[in-house]
Short mmCIF file of C-alpha atoms and ligand atoms in Angstrom, two decimals:
data_model
loop_
_atom_site.label_atom_id
_atom_site.label_comp_id
_atom_site.label_asym_id
_atom_site.label_seq_id
_atom_site.Cartn_x
_atom_site.Cartn_y
_atom_site.Cartn_z
CA MET A 1 105.07 57.04 39.04
CA SER A 2 105.92 56.19 42.65
CA ASP A 3 109.43 55.22 41.49
CA LYS A 4 109.81 58.71 40.12
CA LYS A 5 108.60 60.17 43.42
CA ASP A 6 111.10 58.09 45.39
CA GLU A 7 113.85 59.17 43.05
CA ILE A 8 113.06 62.84 43.57
CA LYS A 9 112.87 62.33 47.33
CA GLU A 10 116.27 60.66 47.25
CA LEU A 11 117.70 63.41 45.11
CA LYS A 12 116.39 66.06 47.50
CA GLU A 13 117.97 64.30 50.46
CA LYS A 14 121.24 63.98 48.61
CA LEU A 15 121.51 67.45 47.13
CA LEU A 16 119.62 69.90 49.33
CA LEU A 17 120.67 71.33 52.68
CA GLN A 18 118.49 69.67 55.32
CA ARG A 19 116.75 72.24 57.48
CA LYS A 20 114.40 70.03 59.43
CA ASN A 21 113.19 70.82 62.88
CA GLY A 22 115.51 69.04 65.30
CA ILE A 23 112.61 67.61 67.29
CA ARG A 24 111.82 65.41 64.28
CA ARG A 25 115.42 64.26 64.11
CA VAL A 26 115.95 62.88 67.62
CA SER A 27 114.49 59.84 69.38
CA ALA A 28 112.04 60.09 72.28
CA GLU A 29 114.80 58.79 74.56
CA GLU A 30 117.18 61.52 73.52
CA LEU A 31 114.46 64.13 74.00
CA ALA A 32 113.92 62.83 77.55
CA LYS A 33 117.67 63.15 78.21
CA CYS A 34 117.53 66.67 76.81
CA ASP A 35 114.70 67.67 79.15
CA ALA A 36 116.48 66.18 82.19
CA PHE A 37 119.68 68.02 81.24
CA CYS A 38 117.78 71.31 81.11
CA GLU A 39 116.45 70.87 84.66
CA GLU A 40 120.07 71.02 85.86
CA TYR A 41 120.70 73.99 83.61
CA LYS A 42 117.83 75.94 85.17
CA ARG A 43 119.22 75.26 88.64
CA PHE A 44 122.60 76.57 87.53
CA MET A 45 121.01 79.73 86.12
CA ASP A 46 119.24 80.49 89.40
CA ALA A 47 122.44 79.97 91.40
CA ALA A 48 124.81 81.81 89.03
CA LYS A 49 123.37 85.15 88.02
CA THR A 50 126.65 87.06 87.81
CA GLU A 51 130.19 86.26 86.74
CA ARG A 52 131.29 86.03 90.39
CA GLU A 53 128.47 83.66 91.31
CA ALA A 54 129.07 81.57 88.18
CA ASN A 55 132.79 81.44 89.00
CA ALA A 56 132.04 80.17 92.52
CA VAL A 57 129.47 77.58 91.40
CA ILE A 58 131.79 76.31 88.63
CA ILE A 59 134.79 75.95 90.93
CA GLU A 60 132.71 74.19 93.58
CA LEU A 61 131.48 71.70 90.96
CA ALA A 62 134.98 71.25 89.56
CA LYS A 63 136.40 70.49 93.03
CA LYS A 64 133.66 67.88 93.57
CA ASN A 65 134.76 66.30 90.31
CA GLY A 66 138.38 66.05 91.37
CA TYR A 67 139.81 69.27 89.93
CA LYS A 68 142.80 70.73 91.77
CA GLU A 69 143.87 74.34 91.80
CA TYR A 70 146.72 74.73 89.32
CA LYS A 71 150.00 76.33 90.33
CA SER A 72 152.67 77.03 87.74
CA GLY A 73 155.43 74.43 87.98
CA MET A 74 153.05 71.66 89.05
CA LYS A 75 153.90 68.15 87.92
CA LEU A 76 151.19 67.24 85.41
CA SER A 77 150.29 63.96 83.76
CA ALA A 78 147.52 62.54 81.56
CA GLY A 79 144.12 62.52 83.26
CA ASP A 80 144.95 65.32 85.72
CA LYS A 81 142.13 67.81 86.22
CA ILE A 82 143.10 71.35 87.11
CA TYR A 83 141.57 74.79 87.33
CA ARG A 84 142.80 78.36 87.57
CA ASN A 85 140.62 80.96 89.23
CA ASN A 86 141.15 84.37 87.67
CA ARG A 87 140.24 86.86 90.41
CA GLY A 88 136.91 85.24 91.20
CA LYS A 89 135.44 86.40 87.89
CA ALA A 90 136.76 84.01 85.27
CA VAL A 91 137.93 80.43 85.42
CA ILE A 92 139.95 78.01 83.29
CA LEU A 93 139.30 74.25 83.60
CA SER A 94 141.67 71.75 82.08
CA VAL A 95 142.02 67.99 81.72
CA ILE A 96 145.46 66.82 80.63
CA GLY A 97 145.34 64.59 77.56
CA LYS A 98 147.18 61.41 76.64
CA ALA A 99 148.72 62.89 73.51
CA PRO A 100 151.74 65.20 73.82
CA ILE A 101 150.52 68.74 74.45
CA SER A 102 152.54 69.89 71.43
CA GLU A 103 149.67 68.40 69.38
CA GLY A 104 147.53 71.26 70.64
CA VAL A 105 144.61 71.62 73.03
CA ARG A 106 140.87 71.47 72.48
CA LEU A 107 139.64 74.84 73.66
CA CYS A 108 136.07 75.83 74.53
CA ALA A 109 135.49 79.46 75.44
CA ALA A 110 132.27 80.97 76.75
CA HIS A 111 131.51 84.05 78.85
CA ILE A 112 129.79 84.27 82.22
CA ASP A 113 129.04 87.99 82.35
CA SER A 114 125.67 89.28 81.08
CA PRO A 115 124.14 92.71 80.44
CA ARG A 116 122.89 94.36 83.65
CA LEU A 117 122.89 97.56 85.68
CA ASP A 118 126.04 98.23 87.72
CA LEU A 119 125.93 100.59 90.69
CA LYS A 120 127.97 103.75 90.32
CA GLN A 121 130.80 104.22 92.82
CA ASN A 122 128.82 106.80 94.80
CA PRO A 123 125.37 105.34 94.24
CA VAL A 124 123.12 106.24 97.18
CA TYR A 125 120.95 109.35 97.02
CA GLU A 126 117.65 110.66 98.21
CA ASP A 127 115.10 112.62 96.21
CA THR A 128 111.69 113.72 97.50
CA GLU A 129 111.94 111.39 100.48
CA MET A 130 112.72 108.34 98.41
CA ALA A 131 116.12 106.62 98.35
CA TYR A 132 117.78 105.35 95.18
CA PHE A 133 120.90 103.80 93.69
CA LYS A 134 122.45 105.49 90.66
CA THR A 135 123.51 102.96 88.03
CA HIS A 136 125.68 102.72 84.94
CA TYR A 137 124.44 99.98 82.64
CA TYR A 138 126.83 97.19 81.61
CA GLY A 139 126.69 95.87 78.05
CA GLY A 140 124.22 96.48 75.27
CA ILE A 141 120.75 96.88 76.71
CA LYS A 142 117.45 98.34 75.55
CA LYS A 143 117.06 100.60 78.55
CA TYR A 144 113.25 100.69 78.58
CA GLN A 145 113.22 96.92 79.20
CA TRP A 146 114.80 97.39 82.63
CA THR A 147 112.01 99.46 84.14
CA ALA A 148 109.07 98.14 86.16
CA ILE A 149 110.47 94.64 86.71
CA PRO A 150 111.66 93.09 90.01
CA LEU A 151 115.42 93.42 90.40
CA SER A 152 117.93 91.83 92.74
CA LEU A 153 121.32 93.04 93.96
CA HIS A 154 124.47 90.92 93.73
CA GLY A 155 128.15 91.51 94.29
CA VAL A 156 130.85 92.37 96.75
CA ILE A 157 131.78 95.32 98.93
CA ILE A 158 135.35 95.68 100.15
CA LYS A 159 135.16 97.57 103.45
CA ALA A 160 137.64 100.14 104.71
CA ASP A 161 139.33 97.46 106.86
CA GLY A 162 139.87 95.26 103.78
CA SER A 163 137.24 92.67 104.66
CA THR A 164 134.75 91.50 102.02
CA VAL A 165 130.98 91.51 102.23
CA THR A 166 129.15 89.32 99.73
CA VAL A 167 125.73 90.62 98.73
CA ARG A 168 122.82 88.68 97.24
CA ILE A 169 119.43 90.24 97.94
CA GLY A 170 116.21 89.59 96.06
CA GLU A 171 116.58 85.92 95.18
CA GLU A 172 114.97 84.25 98.21
CA GLU A 173 111.17 84.19 98.46
CA SER A 174 111.34 86.24 101.67
CA ASP A 175 113.80 88.83 100.29
CA PRO A 176 112.75 92.31 99.22
CA VAL A 177 113.43 93.26 95.60
CA PHE A 178 114.23 96.57 93.90
CA CYS A 179 112.83 98.39 90.90
CA VAL A 180 113.45 101.10 88.30
CA THR A 181 110.22 103.07 88.00
CA ASP A 182 108.62 104.13 84.72
CA LEU A 183 106.19 106.88 83.88
CA LEU A 184 102.45 106.14 83.90
CA PRO A 185 100.92 106.18 80.38
CA HIS A 186 98.45 108.87 81.46
CA LEU A 187 101.30 111.37 81.72
CA ALA A 188 103.68 109.88 79.18
CA ALA A 189 102.47 111.66 76.04
CA GLU A 190 105.85 113.35 75.53
CA GLN A 191 107.88 110.27 76.49
CA MET A 192 105.86 108.06 74.13
CA LYS A 193 106.77 110.27 71.18
CA LYS A 194 110.46 109.56 71.71
CA PRO A 195 112.27 106.75 69.89
CA LEU A 196 112.76 103.58 71.98
CA ALA A 197 116.46 104.37 72.31
CA THR A 198 115.81 107.57 74.25
CA GLY A 199 112.42 106.92 75.88
CA ILE A 200 114.36 105.86 78.97
CA THR A 201 117.87 107.27 79.34
CA GLY A 202 120.89 105.93 81.18
CA GLU A 203 120.52 108.50 83.96
CA GLN A 204 116.88 107.48 84.45
CA LEU A 205 117.86 103.92 85.37
CA ASN A 206 117.67 104.74 89.08
CA VAL A 207 116.90 101.86 91.40
CA LEU A 208 114.34 102.49 94.15
CA ILE A 209 115.67 101.20 97.48
CA GLY A 210 113.62 102.79 100.27
CA SER A 211 111.05 105.35 101.41
CA ARG A 212 110.85 105.39 105.22
CA PRO A 213 112.66 108.24 107.01
CA PHE A 214 113.80 108.06 110.61
CA ARG A 215 110.54 108.80 112.48
CA ASP A 216 112.03 111.00 115.17
CA ASP A 217 114.48 112.93 113.06
CA GLU A 218 113.56 116.03 111.07
CA SER A 219 116.85 116.44 109.25
CA SER A 220 117.15 116.30 105.49
CA GLU A 221 118.04 113.03 103.73
CA ALA A 222 116.47 111.04 106.56
CA VAL A 223 115.41 108.28 104.14
CA LYS A 224 118.90 107.89 102.76
CA LEU A 225 120.26 107.87 106.31
CA ALA A 226 117.72 105.24 107.37
CA VAL A 227 118.68 103.00 104.41
CA LEU A 228 122.40 103.45 105.14
CA ASN A 229 121.68 102.61 108.76
CA LEU A 230 120.02 99.33 107.70
CA LEU A 231 123.03 98.51 105.52
CA TYR A 232 125.34 99.31 108.42
CA GLU A 233 123.39 97.10 110.80
CA LYS A 234 123.27 94.21 108.34
CA TYR A 235 126.68 94.43 106.65
CA GLY A 236 128.70 96.94 108.63
CA VAL A 237 129.19 99.06 105.51
CA THR A 238 129.24 102.85 105.24
CA GLU A 239 128.63 105.07 102.24
CA SER A 240 132.33 105.33 101.40
CA ASP A 241 132.59 101.52 101.14
CA PHE A 242 130.61 101.62 97.88
CA ILE A 243 133.70 103.13 96.27
CA SER A 244 135.42 99.76 96.58
CA ALA A 245 132.43 97.63 95.61
CA GLU A 246 131.16 95.81 92.55
CA LEU A 247 127.39 95.66 92.86
CA GLU A 248 125.24 94.43 90.02
CA VAL A 249 121.49 94.82 89.61
CA VAL A 250 119.94 91.92 87.69
CA PRO A 251 116.39 90.63 87.14
CA ALA A 252 115.02 88.91 90.25
CA PHE A 253 113.06 86.23 88.43
CA LYS A 254 114.04 82.59 88.11
CA ALA A 255 114.56 80.39 85.06
CA LYS A 256 111.22 78.94 83.90
CA ASP A 257 109.90 76.61 81.24
CA ILE A 258 108.22 78.46 78.39
CA GLY A 259 105.21 77.20 76.47
CA PHE A 260 102.44 74.66 77.06
CA ASP A 261 104.86 72.05 75.76
CA ARG A 262 107.68 73.28 78.05
CA SER A 263 109.97 73.20 75.02
CA MET A 264 111.87 76.39 75.84
CA ILE A 265 113.47 78.09 78.84
CA GLY A 266 113.09 81.73 79.79
CA SER A 267 115.82 83.18 81.99
CA TYR A 268 118.04 86.12 82.66
CA GLY A 269 121.53 85.68 81.19
CA HIS A 270 121.30 82.80 78.71
CA ASP A 271 123.86 84.97 76.88
CA ASP A 272 126.21 83.39 77.54
CA ARG A 273 125.73 81.11 80.50
CA VAL A 274 123.83 78.70 78.24
CA CYS A 275 127.15 78.08 76.46
CA ALA A 276 129.17 78.30 79.68
CA TYR A 277 127.00 75.68 81.36
CA THR A 278 126.90 73.30 78.40
CA ALA A 279 130.69 73.56 77.95
CA LEU A 280 131.11 73.07 81.70
CA ALA A 281 128.86 69.98 81.75
CA ALA A 282 130.77 68.46 78.83
CA THR A 283 134.10 69.21 80.52
CA MET A 284 132.99 67.71 83.84
CA GLU A 285 132.20 64.43 82.07
CA CYS A 286 135.52 64.39 80.30
CA GLU A 287 137.80 61.57 81.48
CA ALA A 288 141.14 60.71 79.88
CA PRO A 289 140.84 62.72 76.65
CA VAL A 290 143.34 62.25 73.83
CA HIS A 291 144.08 65.96 73.55
CA THR A 292 144.35 68.25 76.53
CA VAL A 293 141.05 70.02 77.12
CA VAL A 294 140.98 73.67 78.13
CA THR A 295 137.62 75.28 78.90
CA VAL A 296 137.74 78.98 79.65
CA LEU A 297 134.71 80.69 81.15
CA THR A 298 135.48 84.34 80.93
CA ASP A 299 134.30 87.74 82.07
CA LYS A 300 133.88 91.12 80.35
CA GLU A 301 132.72 89.87 76.92
CA GLU A 302 129.68 92.13 77.03
CA ILE A 303 131.82 95.26 77.25
CA GLY A 304 134.50 94.30 74.75
CA SER A 305 136.65 91.71 76.59
CA ASP A 306 139.15 94.25 77.93
CA GLY A 307 140.52 94.11 81.45
CA ASN A 308 142.42 91.35 83.22
CA THR A 309 139.42 89.02 83.45
CA GLY A 310 138.44 89.45 79.78
CA LEU A 311 139.83 87.48 76.86
CA CYS A 312 141.72 90.43 75.39
CA SER A 313 144.07 90.02 78.35
CA SER A 314 146.82 87.42 78.38
CA TYR A 315 145.46 85.20 81.13
CA LEU A 316 144.46 82.34 78.80
CA LYS A 317 147.75 82.54 76.91
CA TYR A 318 149.71 82.54 80.19
CA PHE A 319 147.83 79.45 81.38
CA ILE A 320 148.58 77.56 78.18
CA TYR A 321 152.22 78.66 78.28
CA ASP A 322 152.46 77.51 81.89
CA ILE A 323 150.99 74.04 81.39
CA ALA A 324 152.97 73.63 78.15
CA GLU A 325 156.17 74.29 80.08
CA ASP A 326 155.17 71.91 82.86
CA LEU A 327 154.56 69.23 80.23
CA GLY A 328 157.90 69.85 78.52
CA SER A 329 156.65 71.77 75.51
CA ASN A 330 156.39 75.43 74.63
CA GLY A 331 153.28 77.58 74.60
CA ARG A 332 153.73 79.00 71.15
CA ALA A 333 153.79 75.55 69.53
CA VAL A 334 150.80 74.43 71.58
CA LEU A 335 148.67 77.42 70.58
CA SER A 336 149.49 77.03 66.89
CA ALA A 337 148.30 73.42 66.96
CA SER A 338 145.15 74.12 68.99
CA GLN A 339 141.50 74.22 67.97
CA CYS A 340 138.74 76.24 69.59
CA LEU A 341 134.98 76.40 69.76
CA SER A 342 134.18 79.98 70.65
CA ALA A 343 130.91 79.31 72.40
CA ASP A 344 128.47 82.17 72.29
CA VAL A 345 124.81 82.63 71.58
CA ASN A 346 123.41 83.79 68.27
CA ALA A 347 120.18 85.54 67.36
CA ALA A 348 117.26 83.19 66.76
CA PHE A 349 114.89 84.08 63.95
CA ASP A 350 111.83 85.81 65.36
CA PRO A 351 108.86 85.89 62.94
CA THR A 352 107.55 88.99 64.69
CA PHE A 353 110.70 90.83 63.61
CA ALA A 354 111.44 88.86 60.45
CA ASP A 355 112.89 91.68 58.38
CA VAL A 356 116.21 91.95 60.26
CA ASN A 357 117.24 88.46 59.16
CA GLU A 358 117.99 86.84 55.86
CA LYS A 359 115.98 83.65 56.05
CA ASN A 360 118.49 81.31 54.42
CA ASN A 361 121.33 82.36 56.70
CA CYS A 362 119.99 82.79 60.20
CA ALA A 363 119.48 80.47 63.15
CA TYR A 364 116.12 79.00 64.14
CA ILE A 365 114.80 77.72 67.45
CA ASN A 366 114.90 73.88 67.64
CA ARG A 367 117.17 73.40 64.65
CA GLY A 368 120.11 72.64 66.91
CA VAL A 369 123.38 74.24 67.91
CA VAL A 370 124.38 77.00 65.49
CA ILE A 371 127.76 77.23 63.74
CA THR A 372 128.73 80.75 62.77
CA LYS A 373 131.70 81.00 60.44
CA TYR A 374 132.08 84.74 60.93
CA THR A 375 130.47 87.48 63.04
CA GLY A 376 131.44 91.12 62.71
CA ALA A 377 129.56 93.96 61.06
CA ARG A 378 129.75 95.98 57.84
CA GLY A 379 131.89 93.86 55.57
CA LYS A 380 132.85 91.29 58.24
CA SER A 381 134.95 93.83 60.12
CA GLY A 382 136.22 92.74 63.50
CA THR A 383 135.62 89.05 62.99
CA SER A 384 137.62 85.88 62.98
CA ASP A 385 136.41 84.30 59.75
CA ALA A 386 136.94 80.58 60.37
CA SER A 387 138.64 78.68 57.56
CA ALA A 388 136.61 76.41 55.32
CA GLU A 389 138.91 73.60 56.44
CA PHE A 390 138.13 74.08 60.13
CA ALA A 391 134.41 74.57 59.43
CA GLY A 392 134.57 71.32 57.48
CA ARG A 393 136.23 69.51 60.35
CA VAL A 394 133.64 70.66 62.89
CA ARG A 395 130.78 69.85 60.55
CA ARG A 396 132.04 66.33 59.93
CA LEU A 397 132.49 65.77 63.63
CA LEU A 398 128.94 66.88 64.47
CA ASP A 399 127.40 64.83 61.65
CA LYS A 400 129.35 61.74 62.61
CA ASN A 401 127.96 61.97 66.13
CA ASP A 402 124.35 62.90 65.22
CA VAL A 403 124.55 66.31 66.83
CA VAL A 404 121.73 68.45 65.43
CA TRP A 405 123.26 71.67 64.10
CA GLN A 406 122.51 74.54 61.76
CA THR A 407 124.39 77.46 60.31
CA GLY A 408 123.47 81.05 61.02
CA GLU A 409 124.68 84.59 60.63
CA LEU A 410 123.71 87.37 63.03
CA GLY A 411 121.20 89.36 60.99
CA LYS A 412 121.11 90.72 57.47
CA VAL A 413 124.24 92.19 55.91
CA ASP A 414 124.60 95.75 57.25
CA ALA A 415 121.59 95.34 59.59
CA GLY A 416 123.89 95.58 62.60
CA GLY A 417 126.13 92.78 63.79
CA GLY A 418 128.04 91.70 66.82
CA GLY A 419 131.23 90.11 68.00
CA THR A 420 132.37 87.28 70.20
CA VAL A 421 135.66 86.26 71.78
CA ALA A 422 136.50 84.18 68.67
CA ALA A 423 138.74 86.86 67.20
CA TYR A 424 140.85 87.20 70.37
CA ILE A 425 141.50 83.46 70.49
CA ALA A 426 142.08 83.16 66.74
CA ASN A 427 144.58 86.02 67.05
CA LEU A 428 146.68 83.67 69.23
CA ASP A 429 147.07 81.51 66.09
CA VAL A 430 144.35 79.05 67.11
CA ASP A 431 141.83 77.57 64.63
CA THR A 432 138.57 78.99 65.95
CA ILE A 433 134.91 78.90 65.02
CA ASP A 434 131.80 80.23 66.73
CA LEU A 435 129.28 77.72 67.93
CA GLY A 436 126.37 78.31 70.29
CA VAL A 437 122.69 78.41 71.09
CA PRO A 438 120.12 80.58 69.26
CA VAL A 439 118.36 83.02 71.60
CA LEU A 440 115.09 84.96 71.32
CA SER A 441 115.03 88.43 72.94
CA MET A 442 118.80 88.44 73.37
CA HIS A 443 120.09 90.91 75.99
CA ALA A 444 116.56 91.41 77.39
CA PRO A 445 116.04 90.80 81.11
CA PHE A 446 114.27 87.55 80.17
CA GLU A 447 115.82 85.69 77.23
CA ILE A 448 114.53 82.50 75.60
CA VAL A 449 116.33 79.39 74.33
CA SER A 450 115.06 76.01 73.18
CA LYS A 451 115.83 72.99 75.32
CA LEU A 452 116.87 70.96 72.29
CA ASP A 453 119.38 73.56 71.12
CA THR A 454 120.81 73.80 74.63
CA TYR A 455 121.24 70.04 74.83
CA MET A 456 122.80 69.93 71.37
CA ALA A 457 125.36 72.54 72.43
CA TYR A 458 126.37 70.27 75.31
CA ARG A 459 126.64 67.31 72.92
CA ALA A 460 128.71 69.38 70.47
CA PHE A 461 131.23 70.38 73.16
CA LYS A 462 131.44 66.83 74.35
CA VAL A 463 132.26 65.31 70.97
CA PHE A 464 134.70 68.14 70.24
CA ILE A 465 136.73 67.79 73.41
CA MET A 466 136.78 63.98 73.26
CA ASP A 467 137.85 63.91 69.62
MN1 MN B 1 127.52 86.55 74.25
MN1 MN B 2 125.89 89.43 74.52
#
């Protein structure tokens, strides 16, 4: 009888797809490493809330690790570590490999922009003796989620004289914060009847920034004037300087452990800095790889990847062409031989909203890094559908190195969908597959990931770039 039982157990292990919780599949030591890794991740998240801040933190870390700014025509040799800063909003890191670059590069691509509220170009106004910023949201948000939470202001202002003011207000304990107000339930009968999509509209996402007028001035707009006066005293900026500014309003809270067991992390902007950080950490530990490693941490993914800091532009291609030439090869050949992990988050199954997912083909918290063969929507449109061969290669690599992974599609067929940068890289003739961390409450001001999945993403990038 027990022989029969053992046989069936064996057969199950051999024939069925294993979908065990990753926590049961790693040692206590590895779990301790995972938790320590995530402490560093939380620090990164608090320091790098926008693409510009992430860019600066990444380049600072790269320099500490011996990376030099790359200039086209540089003499390059195996082991060299270089970076290219794309306008302070995107960055490419590279470690030159021992093999000829014509054998292709190992590419990791993640994005460092996240959904948020951007200030309009003429943002300051006063209404009923209160001062506000007008905003235009960036990326796909549920607008109602951005009301009644503490917000901070980040970005740059280019003044009339050409000088730059860097802004970061609302992150220090002593800083003030800002807020989008919402209607009290007592008077919200009409609002509450509206669908969630229109309960709060884009033009209602106004950020409250002040309420004290000049005391000895009776003129109109005295609150706005008083706020502008504070900004002038602190930064030397005037109202017209906002026209040449990029100011981003993001949640003011910090990354925190979630749960009694501290197994998860809540933070603004896991999408996609959880993949950016894990790819960065793997790259920073990369010494003397066989194949040249190229890690691109890009901007503008959340609004479609257009613009010169997004991956629809040619900046990645130009970089690869440039280093190929410096290493005596040609860019076209290098791209065709390259392989890429397009590193972006995926939706984690949420039992509270179970019906949007198909249970056999979605990602789960704690089941490891998720491989997504295709994204897209409505009949796979707009996706790079990775080849079975490349999916097979990545799967073998992860299994060989005991990286806990799962497969997952973003939602039920025709339930919605989404895209990543995978298609733009694959369109350069690069073998590309999506790989990333499952997220709960994606695109909300406070998103949730599991520590184990985060750590497994780091391990996946590491084995991929060292292979
Ligand atoms: Mn993303
Ligand atoms: Mn996103």
